[in-house]
Amino acid sequence: MEAPIQLSFPLPRSLDTRVYLHLTVKAKAVLLFLTTASMEEAGSPTPLGSFVYALPDRYNPSQPLSTALCTVEPTLEFTTRLAKLLARKTQLPTYVGNSISLASTGLGGTVEEEMDAFKKVVEVTLANLKPILETAQTPSDGVRS
């Protein structure tokens, strides 16, 4: 496919923290890594978060299957939900690594803050995936069926 997409965007409800996204789309899989860093910690390493594999279920397309390959409890639920959502939307096996920290948000990571961060990550990721997936699904003669 294409070269990896690397970008950052502000973490919702946070003053100086950004989400860093690394997205790689291969012919048969999607690989996404996420982390956060504030201006003060931009040069320091971030601890490893959870790593989850999800794949579409042929028998129940609305419920992708997933397994955690590496678990770090504070990031596991967010990572699993994201991997399953991307597997369902793309119909491709999806690997998601996530070490997002919501500690710098206004209230330290409430449910609302986590949902805002999740929505923003999904919005940005799907916006970047859409053109790649449409190109991959177009037949070689350029005509869609």
PDB file of C-alpha atoms in Angstrom, residues 29-34 48-55 64-87 92-99 118:
ATOM      1  CA  ALA A  29      -3.844  -5.875   7.742  1.00  0.00           C
ATOM      2  CA  VAL A  30      -4.001  -2.523   9.523  1.00  0.00           C
ATOM      3  CA  LEU A  31      -1.406  -1.568  12.136  1.00  0.00           C
ATOM      4  CA  LEU A  32      -2.003   1.406  14.452  1.00  0.00           C
ATOM      5  CA  PHE A  33       0.137   2.732  17.288  1.00  0.00           C
ATOM      6  CA  LEU A  34      -1.003   5.534  19.609  1.00  0.00           C
ATOM      7  CA  LEU A  48       4.494   0.463  26.504  1.00  0.00           C
ATOM      8  CA  GLY A  49       0.717   0.114  26.626  1.00  0.00           C
ATOM      9  CA  SER A  50      -1.602  -2.659  25.492  1.00  0.00           C
ATOM     10  CA  PHE A  51      -1.319  -4.390  22.127  1.00  0.00           C
ATOM     11  CA  VAL A  52      -4.483  -6.023  20.736  1.00  0.00           C
ATOM     12  CA  TYR A  53      -5.210  -8.076  17.624  1.00  0.00           C
ATOM     13  CA  ALA A  54      -8.753  -8.027  16.209  1.00  0.00           C
ATOM     14  CA  LEU A  55     -10.200  -9.634  13.111  1.00  0.00           C
ATOM     15  CA  PRO A  64     -15.152  -8.845  15.575  1.00  0.00           C
ATOM     16  CA  LEU A  65     -12.961 -11.274  17.484  1.00  0.00           C
ATOM     17  CA  SER A  66     -10.029  -9.951  19.487  1.00  0.00           C
ATOM     18  CA  THR A  67      -7.186 -11.090  21.654  1.00  0.00           C
ATOM     19  CA  ALA A  68      -4.817  -9.053  23.797  1.00  0.00           C
ATOM     20  CA  LEU A  69      -1.200  -9.785  22.908  1.00  0.00           C
ATOM     21  CA  CYS A  70       0.229  -7.483  25.580  1.00  0.00           C
ATOM     22  CA  THR A  71      -1.880  -6.168  28.439  1.00  0.00           C
ATOM     23  CA  VAL A  72      -1.439  -3.037  30.504  1.00  0.00           C
ATOM     24  CA  GLU A  73      -4.642  -2.640  32.481  1.00  0.00           C
ATOM     25  CA  PRO A  74      -5.187   1.154  32.209  1.00  0.00           C
ATOM     26  CA  THR A  75      -5.088   0.994  28.387  1.00  0.00           C
ATOM     27  CA  LEU A  76      -6.588  -2.441  27.672  1.00  0.00           C
ATOM     28  CA  GLU A  77     -10.288  -1.534  27.300  1.00  0.00           C
ATOM     29  CA  PHE A  78      -9.598   1.502  25.081  1.00  0.00           C
ATOM     30  CA  THR A  79      -7.256  -0.547  22.882  1.00  0.00           C
ATOM     31  CA  THR A  80      -9.652  -3.489  22.557  1.00  0.00           C
ATOM     32  CA  ARG A  81     -12.610  -1.272  21.638  1.00  0.00           C
ATOM     33  CA  LEU A  82     -10.524   0.570  19.049  1.00  0.00           C
ATOM     34  CA  ALA A  83      -9.126  -2.625  17.495  1.00  0.00           C
ATOM     35  CA  LYS A  84     -12.598  -4.162  17.213  1.00  0.00           C
ATOM     36  CA  LEU A  85     -14.088  -0.999  15.720  1.00  0.00           C
ATOM     37  CA  LEU A  86     -11.347  -0.724  13.089  1.00  0.00           C
ATOM     38  CA  ALA A  87     -11.612  -4.436  12.224  1.00  0.00           C
ATOM     39  CA  LEU A  92      -9.260  -6.387   7.775  1.00  0.00           C
ATOM     40  CA  PRO A  93      -7.264  -7.901  10.634  1.00  0.00           C
ATOM     41  CA  THR A  94      -6.156  -5.021  12.856  1.00  0.00           C
ATOM     42  CA  TYR A  95      -3.292  -4.620  15.309  1.00  0.00           C
ATOM     43  CA  VAL A  96      -3.532  -1.709  17.763  1.00  0.00           C
ATOM     44  CA  GLY A  97      -0.842  -0.624  20.207  1.00  0.00           C
ATOM     45  CA  ASN A  98      -1.951   2.046  22.647  1.00  0.00           C
ATOM     46  CA  SER A  99      -0.176   3.884  25.431  1.00  0.00           C
ATOM     47  CA  PHE A 118     -11.791   7.710  21.698  1.00  0.00           C
TER      48      PHE A 118
END
